[in-house]
Amino acid sequence: MRVAVDAMGGDVGPAAMVEGAVLAARASSDVQITLVGLTGQIEAELTRLSAGGNMEIHHASQVIEMNEPSKVALREKADSSITRAIHLLKDGKADAVVTAGHTGATVAASTILLRCLPGIRRPGLAVPFPAHNDRKCLVIDVGANIGCEPEDLLHYGEMASVFVETVDGIKSPSVGLMSVGSEAAKGNKLVKQTQELFENSDLNYKGNAEGGDVFGGKLDVLVCDGFVGNVMLKALEGLAVWVTEALRDELSRTWWLKLGAAACKPGFRELRSKLDTAGYGGAPLLGVKGNVIITHGASGPRAISYTIQRALDLAKAKVNERISAEVTQHASLDTEVEDA
Amino acid sequence: MRVAVDAMGGDVGPAAMVEGAVLAARASSDVQITLVGLTGQIEAELTRLSAGGNMEIHHASQVIEMNEPSKVALREKADSSITRAIHLLKDGKADAVVTAGHTGATVAASTILLRCLPGIRRPGLAVPFPAHNDRKCLVIDVGANIGCEPEDLLHYGEMASVFVETVDGIKSPSVGLMSVGSEAAKGNKLVKQTQELFENSDLNYKGNAEGGDVFGGKLDVLVCDGFVGNVMLKALEGLAVWVTEALRDELSRTWWLKLGAAACKPGFRELRSKLDTAGYGGAPLLGVKGNVIITHGASGPRAISYTIQRALDLAKAKVNERISAEVTQHASLDTEVEDA
């Protein structure tokens, strides 16, 4: 299996990406990795790591920066590492793509170049969160599709269920529909239009859910509109940053607190790792013709390596073939693809 | 000034509510509190606290439980403490109402009994969050209005600005419109329809915001549709609970961690108080003809007391009169009031 890794993505660029790829190559004998990006920088990293024997490099002369608008970046940077990596997938020269780069550009490039699976109108980006009882909850969509239709939400539930069942090995995953209360009468127009589609589907549908159910440990999949999922995801990240900084401030006020904090350090590290572990494996972009996984820009080498393993699992399990077989086909579906 | 306190609300019922009212009455000589609920239970609490000389009791024979659907509760419990308290406001026998009870029932009872201020179609519930640089961000709406129109969002921005300026004393508060990116082109249909209204308003409008801006410390007011705000609020509460429990687990694994945790306790307490402090003062329901503040069901006596003080400030500052003078009047506005 061949995984194309966008070597230029992520907050620290090639250093973390190349090291993650090297770790993944050492962990699996059946992965062939192609590093996509600026050849000089990639080679320098491989030299630093005394590695690279089994790595290919695919040159891309441009890098999409995290703060660039997706559309402009894609138009003006046709030779970016993200676009080149997706082209490898499209041309059958890779079985999966991993990037820690620009989410919007990756979604747009994947949608335009790979196109959606038959019957799917828009792809959905699925992010795993840690939950009670050491479970995980996969929330889809967190921002690939800002104008969801009821059929999109049904497809998100179906695609995420296939993913969780195939890649995480969870039989008949439980699926909730994000709303403002568990009663069926609660919800906005989109939720009310969608409920019946879920009820008539083959999913293990548990009805309406609420924001708190992300962490409740009772749902394997939580489906929401991309606008709602994106606001929620970023607010949760914001709270995590705020709490971390506020705690650091509080625990440095006296020498006694500093001492306590030093003693607690292994515990804090474990908690952070639990938060990160959920994110390991990254966010699959479900619904496009190809295996694309986007991981957090702040990912370190270990997370990158794990994400590459997951991309491999995704490709081996032929998740997209299963999705194509299982999604409900709607004759009325508007299959026009716009820029996501 | 007279504040009607729903003595039956909250997770622990009269114990916290009555004690909070007693604290508030001791702190302010100019507050006259009416405790609304089951007379026997309220009297028992007052006896326990050796207090009550300056308290009135207004009997209400029914209690709306937290898990009851709002509509059913209001229809079947006309003599509930929430409904009775709102009636006192409507009849001019109270200047403000404070409840830690059922949010949906309070919003619905307020909307139906008090009606909206002129020009306002639906009320919005505004919740303060802690932010960087010891600031706060007031997010409106967190679920009073599930089907927001662009005019509703504009009114939320205007009402919250008046509130923050009048009650918190922040001059020309900065206002953001919740979206999925700071660029104007980012957003769903509702956001795009709303941007121009904000740009043409007298608000200190800062453009699109993202979920993370709740905690960023740069915005005083963040406006969103009630569906989005509700999902976000509950997800944030869910994360806070998950982190607290996961941290407790981690810090009890060895005697060394337990020791560290014990030393850190004052720091953890301060952090919790920072999180709570933002919530002290509760969530004002803006847009109805009357001062209604809803506080968290888990509030203790100190938070209740503080909320009563805020209700007093709200009434004294004549926030509703200022709102009526400042909200943009839209001729096209549909003023029909439905059950929120």
XYZ file of C-alpha atoms in Angstrom:
680
model
C 0.000 0.000 0.000
C 1.271 3.451 -0.915
C 0.607 6.516 1.233
C 1.362 10.013 -0.068
C 2.320 12.297 2.824
C 2.112 16.071 2.438
C 5.550 16.786 3.889
C 5.014 20.556 4.031
C 1.831 20.582 6.145
C 1.531 21.129 9.870
C 2.641 23.905 12.154
C 6.301 22.859 12.100
C 6.452 21.686 8.482
C 8.792 18.965 7.233
C 10.471 18.247 10.590
C 7.428 16.547 12.165
C 5.970 15.201 8.913
C 9.143 13.480 7.705
C 9.945 12.064 11.137
C 6.372 10.746 11.415
C 6.707 9.111 8.014
C 10.002 7.500 9.023
C 8.384 6.096 12.199
C 5.448 4.734 10.178
C 7.762 3.107 7.619
C 9.701 1.408 10.415
C 6.477 0.197 12.057
C 4.956 -1.372 8.923
C 6.765 -3.355 6.316
C 3.866 -3.108 3.891
C 3.735 0.663 3.574
C 5.441 2.544 0.767
C 5.567 6.248 1.577
C 5.887 9.093 -0.903
C 6.862 12.405 0.686
C 5.395 15.300 -1.284
C 6.935 18.763 -1.117
C 10.167 20.702 -1.489
C 12.788 18.056 -2.293
C 15.675 19.928 -0.671
C 13.930 20.338 2.664
C 12.683 16.752 2.686
C 16.138 15.372 1.890
C 17.662 17.486 4.654
C 15.207 15.997 7.157
C 15.862 12.456 5.952
C 19.601 13.045 6.316
C 19.073 14.429 9.832
C 17.174 11.263 10.704
C 19.627 8.950 8.889
C 16.656 7.495 7.066
C 15.039 7.456 3.693
C 16.098 4.229 2.002
C 12.517 3.156 1.385
C 11.005 6.624 0.869
C 10.123 8.239 -2.397
C 10.105 11.981 -2.819
C 7.651 13.690 -5.126
C 8.591 17.289 -5.720
C 6.056 20.094 -5.291
C 7.385 23.622 -5.536
C 4.689 25.448 -3.539
C 3.300 25.414 -0.002
C -0.192 26.521 1.011
C 0.103 28.529 4.205
C -2.404 27.970 7.011
C -3.807 31.511 6.790
C -4.438 31.603 3.022
C -8.033 31.504 1.728
C -8.555 28.027 0.175
C -9.867 29.193 -3.163
C -7.058 31.678 -3.769
C -4.449 29.160 -2.636
C -5.729 26.447 -4.966
C -6.003 28.800 -7.932
C -2.604 30.375 -7.482
C -0.655 27.371 -6.219
C -1.325 24.545 -8.655
C 1.998 22.976 -7.681
C 1.349 22.913 -3.922
C 2.213 19.835 -1.874
C -1.476 19.287 -1.029
C -2.633 19.444 -4.659
C 0.256 17.235 -5.810
C -0.481 14.619 -3.151
C -4.142 14.479 -4.182
C -3.096 14.178 -7.826
C -1.039 11.090 -6.897
C -4.203 9.587 -5.398
C -6.257 10.493 -8.439
C -3.680 9.029 -10.833
C -3.567 5.731 -8.929
C -0.017 6.360 -7.722
C -1.063 6.396 -4.065
C -3.728 4.528 -2.078
C -4.158 7.220 0.576
C -3.133 10.789 1.368
C -2.184 12.166 4.785
C -1.851 15.886 5.462
C -1.558 18.123 8.516
C -1.949 21.132 6.270
C -4.722 23.544 5.298
C -8.065 21.828 5.934
C -10.143 23.997 3.611
C -7.691 23.609 0.726
C -7.504 19.835 1.253
C -11.285 19.496 1.268
C -11.651 21.683 -1.806
C -8.831 20.008 -3.754
C -10.174 16.541 -2.867
C -13.711 17.438 -3.879
C -12.667 19.016 -7.169
C -9.959 16.558 -8.218
C -11.252 13.262 -6.840
C -14.994 14.031 -7.007
C -17.551 12.453 -4.702
C -18.500 8.794 -4.489
C -21.642 7.877 -6.467
C -24.747 9.201 -4.730
C -22.808 11.485 -2.396
C -23.367 15.211 -2.900
C -20.697 16.587 -0.538
C -17.929 15.035 1.550
C -17.933 15.262 5.359
C -14.959 15.709 7.669
C -15.144 13.402 10.690
C -13.272 14.182 13.923
C -12.925 11.693 16.801
C -13.404 13.030 20.375
C -12.558 11.259 23.646
C -15.602 10.224 25.662
C -16.511 8.694 29.021
C -15.797 4.983 29.598
C -12.710 5.230 27.370
C -14.878 5.402 24.292
C -14.633 7.699 21.317
C -17.277 9.651 19.435
C -16.815 10.456 15.761
C -18.433 13.806 14.941
C -19.248 14.442 11.277
C -19.258 17.119 9.695
C -16.938 19.673 11.273
C -16.822 22.076 8.368
C -16.382 20.467 4.950
C -19.974 21.290 4.029
C -21.478 24.532 5.311
C -24.871 24.142 3.623
C -25.989 20.615 4.492
C -29.152 19.062 3.089
C -31.028 16.264 4.940
C -29.599 13.669 2.493
C -26.064 14.871 3.297
C -26.639 14.258 7.008
C -28.009 10.773 6.336
C -24.966 9.987 4.199
C -22.677 11.285 6.964
C -24.310 8.892 9.398
C -23.956 6.007 6.944
C -20.355 6.798 5.976
C -19.200 7.326 9.558
C -20.888 4.087 10.627
C -19.042 2.166 7.914
C -15.786 3.835 8.965
C -16.199 3.129 12.694
C -17.308 -0.444 12.047
C -14.538 -1.195 9.553
C -11.580 0.712 10.951
C -12.371 0.730 14.702
C -14.089 -2.664 14.703
C -17.230 -1.480 16.508
C -20.257 -3.580 15.559
C -23.448 -1.703 14.752
C -22.224 1.720 15.939
C -24.798 3.929 17.641
C -25.621 7.117 15.746
C -27.120 10.355 17.085
C -28.417 13.415 15.262
C -27.171 16.662 16.833
C -29.974 18.834 18.153
C -30.939 20.945 21.170
C -32.713 18.244 23.147
C -33.244 14.502 23.040
C -36.986 14.717 22.363
C -37.892 14.320 18.682
C -39.830 17.610 18.759
C -36.648 19.542 19.562
C -34.579 20.875 16.699
C -34.326 23.273 13.795
C -35.834 22.786 10.358
C -32.878 20.751 9.068
C -33.002 18.347 12.029
C -36.747 17.852 11.660
C -36.397 17.188 7.936
C -33.628 14.688 8.619
C -35.110 12.608 11.452
C -37.368 10.539 9.199
C -34.498 9.684 6.854
C -32.538 8.330 9.833
C -35.532 6.451 11.225
C -36.076 4.722 7.881
C -32.394 3.867 7.441
C -30.522 0.713 8.435
C -28.455 2.656 10.967
C -28.419 1.951 14.696
C -30.089 5.340 15.134
C -30.555 6.607 18.681
C -32.523 9.770 17.888
C -31.694 13.357 18.763
C -28.544 14.120 20.706
C -27.137 17.254 22.376
C -23.726 18.920 22.430
C -22.821 17.202 25.691
C -23.313 13.770 24.098
C -20.003 14.202 22.265
C -18.319 13.277 25.563
C -21.109 11.166 27.060
C -19.723 7.796 25.982
C -23.028 6.510 24.623
C -22.771 7.401 20.933
C -20.171 6.187 18.436
C -21.211 8.661 15.738
C -22.750 12.116 16.032
C -24.018 13.784 12.885
C -24.320 17.543 12.445
C -24.276 20.264 9.842
C -20.739 21.480 9.023
C -21.411 24.981 10.331
C -22.510 23.689 13.738
C -19.702 21.119 13.909
C -17.072 23.690 12.994
C -18.209 26.240 15.587
C -18.329 23.502 18.216
C -14.902 22.073 17.344
C -13.210 25.469 17.476
C -14.994 26.446 20.705
C -13.826 23.187 22.324
C -10.254 23.842 21.182
C -10.583 27.378 22.559
C -11.755 26.121 25.947
C -8.926 23.581 26.093
C -6.365 26.329 25.459
C -8.015 28.666 27.980
C -8.129 25.999 30.702
C -4.524 24.950 30.083
C -3.266 28.524 30.359
C -5.461 29.439 33.317
C -4.320 26.298 35.149
C -0.664 27.096 34.418
C -1.199 30.598 35.843
C -2.940 29.309 38.952
C -0.368 26.611 39.646
C 2.579 29.005 39.505
C 1.340 31.446 42.145
C 3.212 29.982 45.143
C 6.175 27.611 45.593
C 3.786 25.120 47.209
C 1.495 25.119 44.148
C 4.531 24.818 41.875
C 5.660 21.796 43.853
C 2.213 20.236 43.608
C 2.113 20.915 39.868
C 5.506 19.246 39.430
C 4.241 16.166 41.261
C 1.083 16.117 39.125
C 2.982 16.398 35.852
C 2.726 12.712 34.830
C -1.029 12.933 35.432
C -1.379 16.088 33.337
C 0.641 14.399 30.590
C -1.630 11.348 30.635
C -4.701 13.575 30.368
C -3.213 15.450 27.426
C -2.344 12.163 25.772
C -5.938 10.956 26.263
C -7.171 14.116 24.566
C -4.611 13.674 21.788
C -5.117 9.930 21.416
C -8.653 10.510 20.272
C -7.245 12.799 17.636
C -4.556 10.321 16.606
C -5.551 8.817 13.373
C -6.762 12.210 12.246
C -9.988 13.212 10.592
C -11.034 11.169 7.561
C -12.659 13.116 4.744
C -15.497 10.738 3.941
C -17.351 10.750 0.645
C -14.630 11.462 -1.913
C -13.208 8.909 -4.355
C -9.997 8.285 -2.458
C -8.672 7.922 1.074
C -7.809 11.328 2.514
C -6.997 11.914 6.188
C -6.387 15.351 7.644
C -4.600 15.553 10.958
C -4.135 18.454 13.355
C -1.524 21.045 12.380
C 0.061 20.699 15.825
C 0.603 16.934 15.422
C 3.996 15.587 16.436
C 5.861 12.713 14.750
C 4.077 10.042 16.829
C 0.630 11.334 15.852
C 1.687 11.621 12.196
C 2.987 8.049 12.235
C -0.265 6.807 13.778
C -2.272 8.726 11.177
C -0.320 7.093 8.369
C -1.111 3.676 9.906
C -4.792 4.605 9.969
C -4.646 5.737 6.343
C -3.194 2.330 5.554
C -6.030 0.601 7.464
C -8.541 2.767 5.620
C -7.103 1.800 2.238
C -6.758 -1.906 3.125
C -10.300 -2.140 4.458
C -11.654 -0.685 1.214
C -13.877 1.627 3.232
C -14.920 3.573 0.144
C -16.150 0.441 -1.621
C -18.226 -0.434 1.420
C -19.550 3.115 1.632
C -20.601 2.993 -2.012
C -22.444 -0.257 -1.386
C -24.210 0.975 1.752
C -25.236 4.596 1.286
C -28.856 5.232 0.512
C -29.262 6.349 -3.075
C -31.656 9.221 -3.541
C -32.953 9.679 -7.056
C -33.633 13.329 -6.347
C -30.078 13.992 -5.279
C -28.421 17.037 -6.737
C -24.996 15.735 -7.679
C -23.588 19.006 -8.847
C -20.216 19.553 -7.212
C -19.352 23.039 -6.111
C -16.234 24.264 -4.400
C -16.534 23.159 -0.774
C -36.421 47.302 43.909
C -38.249 44.005 44.183
C -36.806 40.727 42.939
C -38.961 37.606 42.671
C -36.845 34.498 43.232
C -38.042 31.104 42.033
C -37.282 29.272 45.272
C -37.938 25.824 43.809
C -35.485 25.975 40.892
C -31.982 24.568 40.744
C -30.568 21.123 41.278
C -30.871 21.277 45.060
C -34.122 23.266 45.250
C -35.021 25.623 48.104
C -31.850 25.049 50.150
C -29.537 26.941 47.765
C -32.138 29.379 46.464
C -33.348 30.564 49.867
C -29.821 30.821 51.269
C -28.759 32.822 48.196
C -31.717 35.158 48.681
C -30.818 35.648 52.345
C -27.210 36.514 51.376
C -28.441 38.996 48.758
C -30.851 40.650 51.189
C -28.031 41.081 53.710
C -25.717 42.532 51.041
C -28.167 45.149 49.722
C -30.466 47.274 51.801
C -32.463 48.330 48.755
C -33.630 44.891 47.657
C -36.999 43.452 48.600
C -37.098 39.739 47.823
C -40.178 37.645 47.208
C -39.550 33.914 47.426
C -41.907 32.037 45.110
C -42.757 28.388 45.725
C -44.012 25.915 48.312
C -44.550 28.004 51.459
C -43.804 25.174 53.882
C -40.443 24.331 52.334
C -39.423 27.977 52.066
C -40.347 28.673 55.701
C -38.387 25.632 56.828
C -35.289 26.950 55.028
C -35.717 30.432 56.484
C -36.021 28.929 59.964
C -32.881 26.848 59.358
C -31.040 30.044 58.404
C -32.593 32.109 61.246
C -33.609 34.629 58.615
C -36.625 35.896 56.797
C -37.646 39.112 58.527
C -37.510 41.113 55.307
C -38.590 38.325 52.930
C -42.003 37.869 51.413
C -43.263 34.453 50.391
C -45.554 34.021 47.411
C -47.076 30.572 47.359
C -46.954 28.411 44.225
C -48.188 24.854 44.573
C -46.329 23.247 41.667
C -42.723 22.678 40.601
C -41.523 22.190 37.027
C -38.959 19.416 37.031
C -35.782 19.798 34.965
C -36.611 16.857 32.688
C -40.175 17.885 31.768
C -40.912 19.140 28.242
C -41.538 22.923 28.510
C -44.854 22.974 26.705
C -46.388 20.159 28.723
C -45.063 21.640 31.974
C -46.519 25.076 31.267
C -49.864 23.698 30.166
C -50.258 21.308 33.075
C -48.620 23.358 35.823
C -50.226 26.788 35.720
C -49.378 27.249 39.394
C -45.641 26.491 39.064
C -43.078 28.661 40.839
C -41.641 29.801 37.481
C -45.007 30.853 36.064
C -46.018 32.552 39.330
C -42.754 34.513 39.485
C -43.219 35.740 35.909
C -46.794 36.713 36.731
C -45.469 38.913 39.574
C -43.249 40.656 37.015
C -46.118 41.056 34.578
C -48.422 42.446 37.264
C -45.853 45.031 38.357
C -45.313 43.311 41.714
C -41.643 42.586 40.957
C -38.947 44.445 39.017
C -36.962 41.336 38.129
C -37.139 37.535 38.254
C -34.300 35.149 39.069
C -34.557 31.410 38.482
C -32.163 28.465 38.445
C -34.953 26.300 37.113
C -36.089 24.932 33.765
C -34.623 27.143 31.013
C -37.075 26.184 28.280
C -40.098 26.718 30.537
C -38.753 30.095 31.712
C -38.141 31.277 28.150
C -41.557 30.087 27.015
C -43.425 31.519 30.027
C -41.586 34.854 29.664
C -42.297 35.085 25.956
C -45.963 34.199 26.314
C -46.778 36.164 29.482
C -44.511 39.209 29.168
C -44.341 39.397 25.356
C -41.402 40.858 23.469
C -40.216 44.463 23.513
C -41.487 46.548 20.570
C -39.686 45.574 17.359
C -38.244 42.374 18.829
C -39.512 39.134 17.306
C -37.932 36.620 19.687
C -35.922 36.914 22.914
C -32.326 35.716 23.143
C -30.600 34.020 26.058
C -27.128 35.446 26.701
C -24.455 33.456 28.566
C -21.155 34.965 29.762
C -17.971 32.909 29.219
C -14.529 33.517 30.743
C -11.921 34.685 28.231
C -8.204 35.462 28.004
C -6.902 38.614 29.686
C -9.514 38.255 32.437
C -12.221 39.381 30.081
C -15.645 37.954 29.474
C -17.552 37.208 26.290
C -21.346 37.290 26.249
C -22.689 34.729 23.765
C -26.252 35.264 22.539
C -28.380 33.188 21.731
C -27.785 29.842 23.434
C -31.140 28.300 22.683
C -34.118 30.589 23.264
C -34.700 30.885 19.524
C -34.035 27.855 17.340
C -35.087 29.438 14.043
C -33.273 32.781 13.932
C -33.830 35.336 11.178
C -31.153 37.918 10.235
C -33.082 40.645 12.108
C -33.096 38.501 15.252
C -29.293 38.240 15.133
C -28.953 42.006 14.672
C -31.246 42.586 17.644
C -29.196 40.129 19.720
C -26.075 42.135 18.939
C -27.814 45.373 19.848
C -29.421 44.065 23.033
C -26.264 42.368 24.284
C -24.248 45.538 23.571
C -26.668 47.610 25.648
C -26.483 45.019 28.426
C -22.682 44.813 28.494
C -22.325 48.581 28.296
C -24.933 49.296 30.955
C -24.428 46.473 33.433
C -20.724 45.677 32.953
C -19.691 49.252 32.179
C -17.800 48.383 28.972
C -17.822 51.303 26.541
C -18.578 50.491 22.911
C -18.395 46.713 23.298
C -16.918 44.767 20.379
C -19.362 42.461 18.621
C -18.627 39.419 16.438
C -20.911 37.320 14.275
C -20.327 33.596 14.753
C -19.169 31.847 11.592
C -16.620 29.324 10.350
C -13.834 31.756 9.503
C -13.006 35.418 9.938
C -13.192 36.247 6.229
C -16.513 37.769 5.173
C -16.930 35.127 2.460
C -17.054 32.357 5.087
C -20.402 31.375 6.519
C -23.776 29.812 5.924
C -26.781 31.498 4.335
C -27.952 33.063 7.603
C -24.533 34.590 8.325
C -24.268 36.012 4.820
C -27.744 37.521 5.052
C -26.890 39.039 8.417
C -23.471 40.609 7.735
C -24.855 43.642 5.931
C -27.309 44.382 8.743
C -24.406 44.440 11.196
C -22.216 46.536 8.893
C -24.945 49.146 8.566
C -25.684 49.208 12.297
C -24.263 51.478 14.985
C -22.550 48.529 16.664
C -18.788 48.216 17.167
C -18.937 45.315 14.724
C -15.749 43.311 14.220
C -16.957 41.018 11.447
C -17.083 37.236 11.394
C -15.816 35.293 14.382
C -15.127 31.601 15.062
C -15.931 29.244 17.915
C -12.518 29.802 19.490
C -13.186 33.541 19.773
C -15.508 32.839 22.708
C -12.347 32.466 24.813
C -10.032 34.716 22.786
C -10.481 37.831 24.918
C -11.047 40.142 21.955
C -14.837 40.187 21.695
C -17.309 41.369 24.330
C -20.337 40.000 22.477
C -20.643 37.031 20.131
C -23.886 36.565 18.237
C -25.139 33.232 16.951
C -28.277 31.346 16.085
C -29.828 29.604 19.116
C -29.295 26.134 17.660
C -25.574 26.719 17.183
C -25.200 28.440 20.574
C -27.029 25.666 22.380
C -24.969 22.856 20.818
C -21.777 24.789 21.615
C -22.764 25.551 25.221
C -23.672 21.943 25.983
C -20.533 20.606 24.261
C -18.376 22.975 26.346
C -20.123 21.831 29.528
C -19.567 18.228 28.399
C -15.850 18.806 27.860
C -15.518 20.502 31.260
C -17.117 17.499 32.960
C -15.008 15.034 30.965
C -11.755 16.856 31.759
C -12.613 17.172 35.459
C -13.353 13.456 35.763
C -10.407 12.350 33.639
C -8.079 14.561 35.695
C -9.481 13.156 38.953
C -8.839 9.625 37.637
C -5.315 10.425 36.524
C -4.384 12.190 39.766
C -5.489 9.313 41.952
C -3.352 6.615 40.358
C -0.372 6.764 42.769
C 0.192 8.217 46.255
C 2.656 10.676 44.717
C 0.021 12.003 42.287
C -2.504 12.159 45.115
C -0.064 14.223 47.140
C 0.531 16.557 44.210
C -3.207 16.907 43.642
C -3.716 17.793 47.308
C -1.058 20.511 47.036
C -2.660 21.834 43.846
C -6.138 21.977 45.363
C -6.222 25.753 45.968
C -5.177 26.263 42.324
C -7.873 23.922 41.014
C -10.400 25.744 43.206
C -9.342 29.125 41.805
C -9.683 27.807 38.245
C -13.144 26.463 38.973
C -14.093 29.770 40.530
C -12.857 31.621 37.410
C -15.046 29.371 35.278
C -17.970 29.897 37.653
C -17.388 33.626 38.117
C -18.114 34.208 34.468
C -21.372 32.425 35.004
C -22.173 34.369 38.171
C -24.805 36.857 37.349
C -26.484 34.239 35.212
C -27.877 34.471 31.715
C -30.185 37.414 31.008
C -33.131 36.677 28.738
C -32.969 39.771 26.545
C -35.901 41.049 24.514
C -38.890 40.400 26.747
C -40.844 43.097 28.594
C -39.301 42.451 31.985
C -35.998 41.574 33.631
C -35.513 37.816 33.691
C -32.237 36.132 34.605
C -31.711 32.391 34.413
C -28.808 30.938 36.342
C -27.250 27.485 36.235
C -29.131 24.715 37.999
C -25.965 23.792 39.895
C -25.543 27.303 41.338
C -24.728 27.528 45.022
C -25.947 30.226 47.445
C -23.087 32.611 46.564
C -23.849 32.445 42.842
C -27.565 32.881 43.516
C -26.886 35.915 45.677
C -24.676 37.431 42.982
C -27.345 36.758 40.354
C -29.943 38.566 42.463
C -27.568 41.565 42.676
C -27.223 41.514 38.902
C -30.991 41.359 38.473
C -31.160 44.416 40.688
C -28.535 46.204 38.539
C -30.460 45.230 35.423
C -33.688 46.670 36.791
C -32.030 49.838 38.144
C -30.202 50.525 34.893
C -33.483 50.327 32.986
C -31.770 48.136 30.398
C -35.044 47.350 28.657
C -35.865 51.021 28.137
C -32.439 51.547 26.596
C -32.865 48.455 24.428
C -36.210 49.748 23.173
C -34.599 53.049 22.263
C -31.631 51.489 20.483
C -32.775 48.444 18.545
C -33.155 48.883 14.828
C -36.805 48.851 13.874
C -37.596 46.835 10.791
C -40.907 47.577 9.167
C -40.966 44.140 7.620
C -40.576 42.408 10.940
C -42.886 39.544 11.640
C -43.978 40.210 15.210
C -46.025 37.104 15.641
C -45.020 35.401 18.857
C -44.888 31.643 18.899
C -43.942 29.340 21.712
C -40.159 29.598 21.980
